[in-house]
Amino acid sequence: ADAALASVYRAALDRAADLRDPRASTLAFALLSAGIFRGPRSLDAVLRIAVRAIADHGGYAGLRKVHLVAFTDAERAALLDAAASVFDGGDGA
C-alpha cells in the first residue's frame, strides 16, 4: 500500500512533466489517503510517504514549487513534521 501511494504522487509529477507547459511551474496536491481512506497507517506515515515520493522524484525542468495542501490543523502539523523528517534526514532514508 505504501508503494502504491508513493506511485500516485510520482505518476502525477510524471504527467505534469509530460505536459511540457511552462505554466506548470507550481503543482499542488491534496493529501492523498490522509483521511478516512488512510487505513491502519498513521497520518504521519502517510505524509512521510507523500513528502518522500515527491522529494525522490526530483521534479522536472521548470518545476519550482510543490504544495501539499492540509485541510486541518492536525494535518498541517503532521505535514510540517513529515517535511522536517524527510529533509532533515530523520526518516531513515
PDB file of N, CA and C in Angstrom:
ATOM      1  N   ALA A   1       0.819  -1.197   0.000  1.00  0.00           N
ATOM      2  CA  ALA A   1       0.000   0.000   0.000  1.00  0.00           C
ATOM      3  C   ALA A   1       0.861   1.259   0.000  1.00  0.00           C
ATOM      4  N   ASP A   2       1.996   1.209   0.723  1.00  0.00           N
ATOM      5  CA  ASP A   2       2.879   2.372   0.746  1.00  0.00           C
ATOM      6  C   ASP A   2       3.450   2.657  -0.648  1.00  0.00           C
ATOM      7  N   ALA A   3       3.853   1.608  -1.341  1.00  0.00           N
ATOM      8  CA  ALA A   3       4.396   1.778  -2.691  1.00  0.00           C
ATOM      9  C   ALA A   3       3.337   2.322  -3.642  1.00  0.00           C
ATOM     10  N   ALA A   4       2.106   1.866  -3.484  1.00  0.00           N
ATOM     11  CA  ALA A   4       1.020   2.349  -4.349  1.00  0.00           C
ATOM     12  C   ALA A   4       0.768   3.833  -4.112  1.00  0.00           C
ATOM     13  N   LEU A   5       0.777   4.243  -2.858  1.00  0.00           N
ATOM     14  CA  LEU A   5       0.562   5.654  -2.550  1.00  0.00           C
ATOM     15  C   LEU A   5       1.692   6.507  -3.122  1.00  0.00           C
ATOM     16  N   ALA A   6       2.919   6.088  -2.927  1.00  0.00           N
ATOM     17  CA  ALA A   6       4.066   6.831  -3.471  1.00  0.00           C
ATOM     18  C   ALA A   6       3.983   6.912  -4.986  1.00  0.00           C
ATOM     19  N   SER A   7       3.531   5.825  -5.621  1.00  0.00           N
ATOM     20  CA  SER A   7       3.469   5.812  -7.083  1.00  0.00           C
ATOM     21  C   SER A   7       2.447   6.809  -7.625  1.00  0.00           C
ATOM     22  N   VAL A   8       1.395   7.095  -6.858  1.00  0.00           N
ATOM     23  CA  VAL A   8       0.396   8.073  -7.297  1.00  0.00           C
ATOM     24  C   VAL A   8       1.030   9.466  -7.379  1.00  0.00           C
ATOM     25  N   TYR A   9       1.797   9.836  -6.376  1.00  0.00           N
ATOM     26  CA  TYR A   9       2.474  11.134  -6.404  1.00  0.00           C
ATOM     27  C   TYR A   9       3.477  11.193  -7.557  1.00  0.00           C
ATOM     28  N   ARG A  10       4.251  10.124  -7.732  1.00  0.00           N
ATOM     29  CA  ARG A  10       5.237  10.103  -8.825  1.00  0.00           C
ATOM     30  C   ARG A  10       4.548  10.183 -10.189  1.00  0.00           C
ATOM     31  N   ALA A  11       3.450   9.460 -10.348  1.00  0.00           N
ATOM     32  CA  ALA A  11       2.729   9.476 -11.626  1.00  0.00           C
ATOM     33  C   ALA A  11       2.179  10.869 -11.935  1.00  0.00           C
ATOM     34  N   ALA A  12       1.695  11.553 -10.923  1.00  0.00           N
ATOM     35  CA  ALA A  12       1.189  12.917 -11.142  1.00  0.00           C
ATOM     36  C   ALA A  12       2.320  13.848 -11.568  1.00  0.00           C
ATOM     37  N   LEU A  13       3.482  13.699 -10.935  1.00  0.00           N
ATOM     38  CA  LEU A  13       4.630  14.510 -11.342  1.00  0.00           C
ATOM     39  C   LEU A  13       5.064  14.167 -12.768  1.00  0.00           C
ATOM     40  N   ASP A  14       5.049  12.891 -13.105  1.00  0.00           N
ATOM     41  CA  ASP A  14       5.386  12.478 -14.473  1.00  0.00           C
ATOM     42  C   ASP A  14       4.402  13.067 -15.478  1.00  0.00           C
ATOM     43  N   ARG A  15       3.133  13.051 -15.145  1.00  0.00           N
ATOM     44  CA  ARG A  15       2.108  13.593 -16.047  1.00  0.00           C
ATOM     45  C   ARG A  15       2.295  15.092 -16.256  1.00  0.00           C
ATOM     46  N   ALA A  16       2.590  15.800 -15.184  1.00  0.00           N
ATOM     47  CA  ALA A  16       2.842  17.238 -15.306  1.00  0.00           C
ATOM     48  C   ALA A  16       4.065  17.492 -16.185  1.00  0.00           C
ATOM     49  N   ALA A  17       5.084  16.670 -16.045  1.00  0.00           N
ATOM     50  CA  ALA A  17       6.283  16.813 -16.881  1.00  0.00           C
ATOM     51  C   ALA A  17       5.954  16.561 -18.349  1.00  0.00           C
ATOM     52  N   ASP A  18       5.070  15.591 -18.602  1.00  0.00           N
ATOM     53  CA  ASP A  18       4.682  15.271 -19.977  1.00  0.00           C
ATOM     54  C   ASP A  18       3.961  16.422 -20.671  1.00  0.00           C
ATOM     55  N   LEU A  19       3.334  17.285 -19.896  1.00  0.00           N
ATOM     56  CA  LEU A  19       2.600  18.410 -20.486  1.00  0.00           C
ATOM     57  C   LEU A  19       3.518  19.397 -21.188  1.00  0.00           C
ATOM     58  N   ARG A  20       4.747  19.490 -20.707  1.00  0.00           N
ATOM     59  CA  ARG A  20       5.737  20.423 -21.270  1.00  0.00           C
ATOM     60  C   ARG A  20       5.161  21.842 -21.393  1.00  0.00           C
ATOM     61  N   ASP A  21       4.407  22.211 -20.401  1.00  0.00           N
ATOM     62  CA  ASP A  21       3.774  23.528 -20.368  1.00  0.00           C
ATOM     63  C   ASP A  21       4.561  24.397 -19.383  1.00  0.00           C
ATOM     64  N   PRO A  22       5.134  25.487 -19.848  1.00  0.00           N
ATOM     65  CA  PRO A  22       5.929  26.319 -18.941  1.00  0.00           C
ATOM     66  C   PRO A  22       5.119  26.917 -17.794  1.00  0.00           C
ATOM     67  N   ARG A  23       3.803  26.902 -17.930  1.00  0.00           N
ATOM     68  CA  ARG A  23       2.969  27.408 -16.837  1.00  0.00           C
ATOM     69  C   ARG A  23       2.854  26.398 -15.700  1.00  0.00           C
ATOM     70  N   ALA A  24       3.305  25.169 -15.913  1.00  0.00           N
ATOM     71  CA  ALA A  24       3.227  24.128 -14.878  1.00  0.00           C
ATOM     72  C   ALA A  24       4.456  24.181 -13.971  1.00  0.00           C
ATOM     73  N   SER A  25       4.766  25.381 -13.495  1.00  0.00           N
ATOM     74  CA  SER A  25       5.934  25.542 -12.627  1.00  0.00           C
ATOM     75  C   SER A  25       5.596  25.316 -11.158  1.00  0.00           C
ATOM     76  N   THR A  26       4.315  25.278 -10.846  1.00  0.00           N
ATOM     77  CA  THR A  26       3.857  25.033  -9.477  1.00  0.00           C
ATOM     78  C   THR A  26       2.766  23.970  -9.519  1.00  0.00           C
ATOM     79  N   LEU A  27       2.898  22.982  -8.654  1.00  0.00           N
ATOM     80  CA  LEU A  27       1.886  21.936  -8.530  1.00  0.00           C
ATOM     81  C   LEU A  27       1.358  21.928  -7.105  1.00  0.00           C
ATOM     82  N   ALA A  28       0.123  21.516  -6.948  1.00  0.00           N
ATOM     83  CA  ALA A  28      -0.459  21.372  -5.612  1.00  0.00           C
ATOM     84  C   ALA A  28      -1.166  20.028  -5.534  1.00  0.00           C
ATOM     85  N   PHE A  29      -1.002  19.385  -4.401  1.00  0.00           N
ATOM     86  CA  PHE A  29      -1.650  18.103  -4.144  1.00  0.00           C
ATOM     87  C   PHE A  29      -2.512  18.218  -2.903  1.00  0.00           C
ATOM     88  N   ALA A  30      -3.720  17.698  -2.979  1.00  0.00           N
ATOM     89  CA  ALA A  30      -4.463  17.411  -1.757  1.00  0.00           C
ATOM     90  C   ALA A  30      -3.741  16.232  -1.108  1.00  0.00           C
ATOM     91  N   LEU A  31      -3.892  16.078   0.185  1.00  0.00           N
ATOM     92  CA  LEU A  31      -3.216  14.982   0.873  1.00  0.00           C
ATOM     93  C   LEU A  31      -3.941  13.680   0.576  1.00  0.00           C
ATOM     94  N   LEU A  32      -3.338  12.844  -0.230  1.00  0.00           N
ATOM     95  CA  LEU A  32      -3.942  11.588  -0.652  1.00  0.00           C
ATOM     96  C   LEU A  32      -3.882  10.560   0.479  1.00  0.00           C
ATOM     97  N   SER A  33      -4.964   9.859   0.686  1.00  0.00           N
ATOM     98  CA  SER A  33      -5.071   8.802   1.705  1.00  0.00           C
ATOM     99  C   SER A  33      -4.787   9.304   3.115  1.00  0.00           C
ATOM    100  N   ALA A  34      -5.060  10.572   3.366  1.00  0.00           N
ATOM    101  CA  ALA A  34      -4.792  11.139   4.686  1.00  0.00           C
ATOM    102  C   ALA A  34      -6.040  11.158   5.567  1.00  0.00           C
ATOM    103  N   GLY A  35      -7.182  10.884   4.986  1.00  0.00           N
ATOM    104  CA  GLY A  35      -8.437  10.942   5.745  1.00  0.00           C
ATOM    105  C   GLY A  35      -8.999   9.563   6.015  1.00  0.00           C
ATOM    106  N   ILE A  36     -10.252   9.377   5.689  1.00  0.00           N
ATOM    107  CA  ILE A  36     -10.931   8.124   6.020  1.00  0.00           C
ATOM    108  C   ILE A  36     -10.408   6.937   5.226  1.00  0.00           C
ATOM    109  N   PHE A  37      -9.693   7.166   4.141  1.00  0.00           N
ATOM    110  CA  PHE A  37      -9.150   6.077   3.334  1.00  0.00           C
ATOM    111  C   PHE A  37      -7.711   5.747   3.707  1.00  0.00           C
ATOM    112  N   ARG A  38      -7.266   6.232   4.851  1.00  0.00           N
ATOM    113  CA  ARG A  38      -5.887   6.032   5.299  1.00  0.00           C
ATOM    114  C   ARG A  38      -5.627   4.587   5.698  1.00  0.00           C
ATOM    115  N   GLY A  39      -6.628   3.902   6.159  1.00  0.00           N
ATOM    116  CA  GLY A  39      -6.441   2.533   6.621  1.00  0.00           C
ATOM    117  C   GLY A  39      -5.717   2.531   7.957  1.00  0.00           C
ATOM    118  N   PRO A  40      -4.911   1.496   8.220  1.00  0.00           N
ATOM    119  CA  PRO A  40      -4.270   1.372   9.526  1.00  0.00           C
ATOM    120  C   PRO A  40      -3.042   2.261   9.711  1.00  0.00           C
ATOM    121  N   ARG A  41      -2.579   2.886   8.639  1.00  0.00           N
ATOM    122  CA  ARG A  41      -1.379   3.731   8.749  1.00  0.00           C
ATOM    123  C   ARG A  41      -1.690   5.016   9.495  1.00  0.00           C
ATOM    124  N   SER A  42      -0.692   5.513  10.183  1.00  0.00           N
ATOM    125  CA  SER A  42      -0.841   6.800  10.871  1.00  0.00           C
ATOM    126  C   SER A  42      -0.800   7.929   9.854  1.00  0.00           C
ATOM    127  N   LEU A  43      -1.351   9.053  10.233  1.00  0.00           N
ATOM    128  CA  LEU A  43      -1.270  10.243   9.383  1.00  0.00           C
ATOM    129  C   LEU A  43       0.184  10.598   9.128  1.00  0.00           C
ATOM    130  N   ASP A  44       1.022  10.505  10.147  1.00  0.00           N
ATOM    131  CA  ASP A  44       2.450  10.807   9.981  1.00  0.00           C
ATOM    132  C   ASP A  44       3.083   9.921   8.908  1.00  0.00           C
ATOM    133  N   ALA A  45       2.777   8.636   8.931  1.00  0.00           N
ATOM    134  CA  ALA A  45       3.355   7.710   7.955  1.00  0.00           C
ATOM    135  C   ALA A  45       2.901   8.053   6.534  1.00  0.00           C
ATOM    136  N   VAL A  46       1.621   8.344   6.375  1.00  0.00           N
ATOM    137  CA  VAL A  46       1.087   8.685   5.059  1.00  0.00           C
ATOM    138  C   VAL A  46       1.756   9.945   4.516  1.00  0.00           C
ATOM    139  N   LEU A  47       1.937  10.928   5.359  1.00  0.00           N
ATOM    140  CA  LEU A  47       2.534  12.185   4.899  1.00  0.00           C
ATOM    141  C   LEU A  47       4.026  12.046   4.630  1.00  0.00           C
ATOM    142  N   ARG A  48       4.716  11.203   5.388  1.00  0.00           N
ATOM    143  CA  ARG A  48       6.131  10.950   5.078  1.00  0.00           C
ATOM    144  C   ARG A  48       6.258  10.270   3.721  1.00  0.00           C
ATOM    145  N   ILE A  49       5.340   9.371   3.402  1.00  0.00           N
ATOM    146  CA  ILE A  49       5.346   8.729   2.083  1.00  0.00           C
ATOM    147  C   ILE A  49       5.180   9.780   0.994  1.00  0.00           C
ATOM    148  N   ALA A  50       4.245  10.697   1.178  1.00  0.00           N
ATOM    149  CA  ALA A  50       3.998  11.748   0.185  1.00  0.00           C
ATOM    150  C   ALA A  50       5.219  12.633  -0.004  1.00  0.00           C
ATOM    151  N   VAL A  51       5.757  13.124   1.093  1.00  0.00           N
ATOM    152  CA  VAL A  51       6.903  14.039   1.007  1.00  0.00           C
ATOM    153  C   VAL A  51       8.107  13.320   0.410  1.00  0.00           C
ATOM    154  N   ARG A  52       8.353  12.092   0.847  1.00  0.00           N
ATOM    155  CA  ARG A  52       9.497  11.330   0.325  1.00  0.00           C
ATOM    156  C   ARG A  52       9.329  11.049  -1.162  1.00  0.00           C
ATOM    157  N   ALA A  53       8.148  10.676  -1.598  1.00  0.00           N
ATOM    158  CA  ALA A  53       7.912  10.381  -3.015  1.00  0.00           C
ATOM    159  C   ALA A  53       8.167  11.606  -3.880  1.00  0.00           C
ATOM    160  N   ILE A  54       7.705  12.749  -3.431  1.00  0.00           N
ATOM    161  CA  ILE A  54       7.919  13.989  -4.189  1.00  0.00           C
ATOM    162  C   ILE A  54       9.387  14.380  -4.184  1.00  0.00           C
ATOM    163  N   ALA A  55      10.024  14.282  -3.027  1.00  0.00           N
ATOM    164  CA  ALA A  55      11.447  14.632  -2.930  1.00  0.00           C
ATOM    165  C   ALA A  55      12.294  13.700  -3.786  1.00  0.00           C
ATOM    166  N   ASP A  56      12.008  12.406  -3.740  1.00  0.00           N
ATOM    167  CA  ASP A  56      12.800  11.436  -4.503  1.00  0.00           C
ATOM    168  C   ASP A  56      12.590  11.572  -6.004  1.00  0.00           C
ATOM    169  N   HIS A  57      11.410  12.019  -6.410  1.00  0.00           N
ATOM    170  CA  HIS A  57      11.121  12.163  -7.837  1.00  0.00           C
ATOM    171  C   HIS A  57      12.079  13.158  -8.480  1.00  0.00           C
ATOM    172  N   GLY A  58      12.356  14.241  -7.788  1.00  0.00           N
ATOM    173  CA  GLY A  58      13.279  15.234  -8.318  1.00  0.00           C
ATOM    174  C   GLY A  58      12.649  16.272  -9.225  1.00  0.00           C
ATOM    175  N   GLY A  59      11.376  16.113  -9.541  1.00  0.00           N
ATOM    176  CA  GLY A  59      10.706  17.119 -10.353  1.00  0.00           C
ATOM    177  C   GLY A  59      11.066  17.032 -11.815  1.00  0.00           C
ATOM    178  N   TYR A  60      10.962  18.149 -12.483  1.00  0.00           N
ATOM    179  CA  TYR A  60      11.235  18.241 -13.908  1.00  0.00           C
ATOM    180  C   TYR A  60      11.678  19.660 -14.211  1.00  0.00           C
ATOM    181  N   ALA A  61      12.253  19.853 -15.392  1.00  0.00           N
ATOM    182  CA  ALA A  61      12.719  21.183 -15.797  1.00  0.00           C
ATOM    183  C   ALA A  61      11.558  22.160 -15.736  1.00  0.00           C
ATOM    184  N   GLY A  62      11.733  23.238 -15.027  1.00  0.00           N
ATOM    185  CA  GLY A  62      10.703  24.261 -14.920  1.00  0.00           C
ATOM    186  C   GLY A  62       9.863  24.175 -13.663  1.00  0.00           C
ATOM    187  N   LEU A  63       9.898  23.036 -12.960  1.00  0.00           N
ATOM    188  CA  LEU A  63       9.128  22.920 -11.716  1.00  0.00           C
ATOM    189  C   LEU A  63       9.849  23.690 -10.614  1.00  0.00           C
ATOM    190  N   ARG A  64       9.124  24.624 -10.020  1.00  0.00           N
ATOM    191  CA  ARG A  64       9.732  25.449  -8.977  1.00  0.00           C
ATOM    192  C   ARG A  64       9.151  25.178  -7.599  1.00  0.00           C
ATOM    193  N   LYS A  65       7.876  24.821  -7.531  1.00  0.00           N
ATOM    194  CA  LYS A  65       7.229  24.625  -6.236  1.00  0.00           C
ATOM    195  C   LYS A  65       6.249  23.470  -6.297  1.00  0.00           C
ATOM    196  N   VAL A  66       6.193  22.727  -5.188  1.00  0.00           N
ATOM    197  CA  VAL A  66       5.160  21.716  -5.000  1.00  0.00           C
ATOM    198  C   VAL A  66       4.524  21.994  -3.645  1.00  0.00           C
ATOM    199  N   HIS A  67       3.219  22.133  -3.650  1.00  0.00           N
ATOM    200  CA  HIS A  67       2.475  22.381  -2.420  1.00  0.00           C
ATOM    201  C   HIS A  67       1.696  21.120  -2.049  1.00  0.00           C
ATOM    202  N   LEU A  68       1.764  20.746  -0.795  1.00  0.00           N
ATOM    203  CA  LEU A  68       0.893  19.722  -0.233  1.00  0.00           C
ATOM    204  C   LEU A  68      -0.108  20.464   0.631  1.00  0.00           C
ATOM    205  N   VAL A  69      -1.379  20.304   0.342  1.00  0.00           N
ATOM    206  CA  VAL A  69      -2.420  21.120   0.954  1.00  0.00           C
ATOM    207  C   VAL A  69      -3.081  20.380   2.115  1.00  0.00           C
ATOM    208  N   ALA A  70      -2.877  20.892   3.308  1.00  0.00           N
ATOM    209  CA  ALA A  70      -3.500  20.348   4.511  1.00  0.00           C
ATOM    210  C   ALA A  70      -4.842  21.040   4.729  1.00  0.00           C
ATOM    211  N   PHE A  71      -5.813  20.287   5.233  1.00  0.00           N
ATOM    212  CA  PHE A  71      -7.138  20.847   5.462  1.00  0.00           C
ATOM    213  C   PHE A  71      -7.448  21.059   6.939  1.00  0.00           C
ATOM    214  N   THR A  72      -6.708  20.393   7.799  1.00  0.00           N
ATOM    215  CA  THR A  72      -6.950  20.534   9.235  1.00  0.00           C
ATOM    216  C   THR A  72      -5.657  20.947   9.926  1.00  0.00           C
ATOM    217  N   ASP A  73      -5.784  21.448  11.133  1.00  0.00           N
ATOM    218  CA  ASP A  73      -4.596  21.800  11.904  1.00  0.00           C
ATOM    219  C   ASP A  73      -3.730  20.574  12.164  1.00  0.00           C
ATOM    220  N   ALA A  74      -4.363  19.432  12.417  1.00  0.00           N
ATOM    221  CA  ALA A  74      -3.606  18.200  12.663  1.00  0.00           C
ATOM    222  C   ALA A  74      -2.821  17.787  11.416  1.00  0.00           C
ATOM    223  N   GLU A  75      -3.447  17.910  10.250  1.00  0.00           N
ATOM    224  CA  GLU A  75      -2.740  17.595   9.001  1.00  0.00           C
ATOM    225  C   GLU A  75      -1.580  18.550   8.775  1.00  0.00           C
ATOM    226  N   ARG A  76      -1.805  19.812   9.045  1.00  0.00           N
ATOM    227  CA  ARG A  76      -0.739  20.809   8.860  1.00  0.00           C
ATOM    228  C   ARG A  76       0.447  20.498   9.764  1.00  0.00           C
ATOM    229  N   ALA A  77       0.178  20.212  11.032  1.00  0.00           N
ATOM    230  CA  ALA A  77       1.258  19.904  11.980  1.00  0.00           C
ATOM    231  C   ALA A  77       2.002  18.637  11.556  1.00  0.00           C
ATOM    232  N   ALA A  78       1.251  17.609  11.160  1.00  0.00           N
ATOM    233  CA  ALA A  78       1.877  16.358  10.735  1.00  0.00           C
ATOM    234  C   ALA A  78       2.674  16.551   9.449  1.00  0.00           C
ATOM    235  N   LEU A  79       2.178  17.382   8.549  1.00  0.00           N
ATOM    236  CA  LEU A  79       2.870  17.649   7.298  1.00  0.00           C
ATOM    237  C   LEU A  79       4.185  18.380   7.556  1.00  0.00           C
ATOM    238  N   LEU A  80       4.170  19.359   8.436  1.00  0.00           N
ATOM    239  CA  LEU A  80       5.414  20.051   8.777  1.00  0.00           C
ATOM    240  C   LEU A  80       6.420  19.095   9.400  1.00  0.00           C
ATOM    241  N   ASP A  81       5.949  18.201  10.258  1.00  0.00           N
ATOM    242  CA  ASP A  81       6.832  17.195  10.860  1.00  0.00           C
ATOM    243  C   ASP A  81       7.392  16.252   9.798  1.00  0.00           C
ATOM    244  N   ALA A  82       6.550  15.823   8.867  1.00  0.00           N
ATOM    245  CA  ALA A  82       6.998  14.914   7.808  1.00  0.00           C
ATOM    246  C   ALA A  82       8.045  15.577   6.933  1.00  0.00           C
ATOM    247  N   ALA A  83       7.809  16.833   6.573  1.00  0.00           N
ATOM    248  CA  ALA A  83       8.778  17.557   5.742  1.00  0.00           C
ATOM    249  C   ALA A  83      10.104  17.704   6.476  1.00  0.00           C
ATOM    250  N   ALA A  84      10.046  18.042   7.748  1.00  0.00           N
ATOM    251  CA  ALA A  84      11.278  18.178   8.532  1.00  0.00           C
ATOM    252  C   ALA A  84      11.998  16.841   8.613  1.00  0.00           C
ATOM    253  N   SER A  85      11.246  15.772   8.804  1.00  0.00           N
ATOM    254  CA  SER A  85      11.841  14.445   8.902  1.00  0.00           C
ATOM    255  C   SER A  85      12.541  14.052   7.598  1.00  0.00           C
ATOM    256  N   VAL A  86      11.868  14.264   6.489  1.00  0.00           N
ATOM    257  CA  VAL A  86      12.447  13.881   5.190  1.00  0.00           C
ATOM    258  C   VAL A  86      13.626  14.765   4.839  1.00  0.00           C
ATOM    259  N   PHE A  87      13.469  16.068   4.971  1.00  0.00           N
ATOM    260  CA  PHE A  87      14.516  16.967   4.513  1.00  0.00           C
ATOM    261  C   PHE A  87      15.649  17.136   5.516  1.00  0.00           C
ATOM    262  N   ASP A  88      15.427  16.764   6.758  1.00  0.00           N
ATOM    263  CA  ASP A  88      16.500  16.791   7.747  1.00  0.00           C
ATOM    264  C   ASP A  88      17.127  15.416   7.917  1.00  0.00           C
ATOM    265  N   GLY A  89      16.676  14.435   7.114  1.00  0.00           N
ATOM    266  CA  GLY A  89      17.258  13.108   7.131  1.00  0.00           C
ATOM    267  C   GLY A  89      16.817  12.235   8.282  1.00  0.00           C
ATOM    268  N   GLY A  90      15.749  12.600   8.957  1.00  0.00           N
ATOM    269  CA  GLY A  90      15.315  11.837  10.119  1.00  0.00           C
ATOM    270  C   GLY A  90      14.383  10.690   9.828  1.00  0.00           C
ATOM    271  N   ASP A  91      14.111  10.392   8.535  1.00  0.00           N
ATOM    272  CA  ASP A  91      13.139   9.333   8.239  1.00  0.00           C
ATOM    273  C   ASP A  91      13.791   7.993   7.948  1.00  0.00           C
ATOM    274  N   GLY A  92      15.088   7.925   8.142  1.00  0.00           N
ATOM    275  CA  GLY A  92      15.779   6.667   7.934  1.00  0.00           C
ATOM    276  C   GLY A  92      16.120   6.354   6.487  1.00  0.00           C
ATOM    277  N   ALA A  93      15.797   7.255   5.583  1.00  0.00           N
ATOM    278  CA  ALA A  93      16.092   7.020   4.171  1.00  0.00           C
ATOM    279  C   ALA A  93      17.441   7.590   3.795  1.00  0.00           C
TER     280      ALA A  93
END
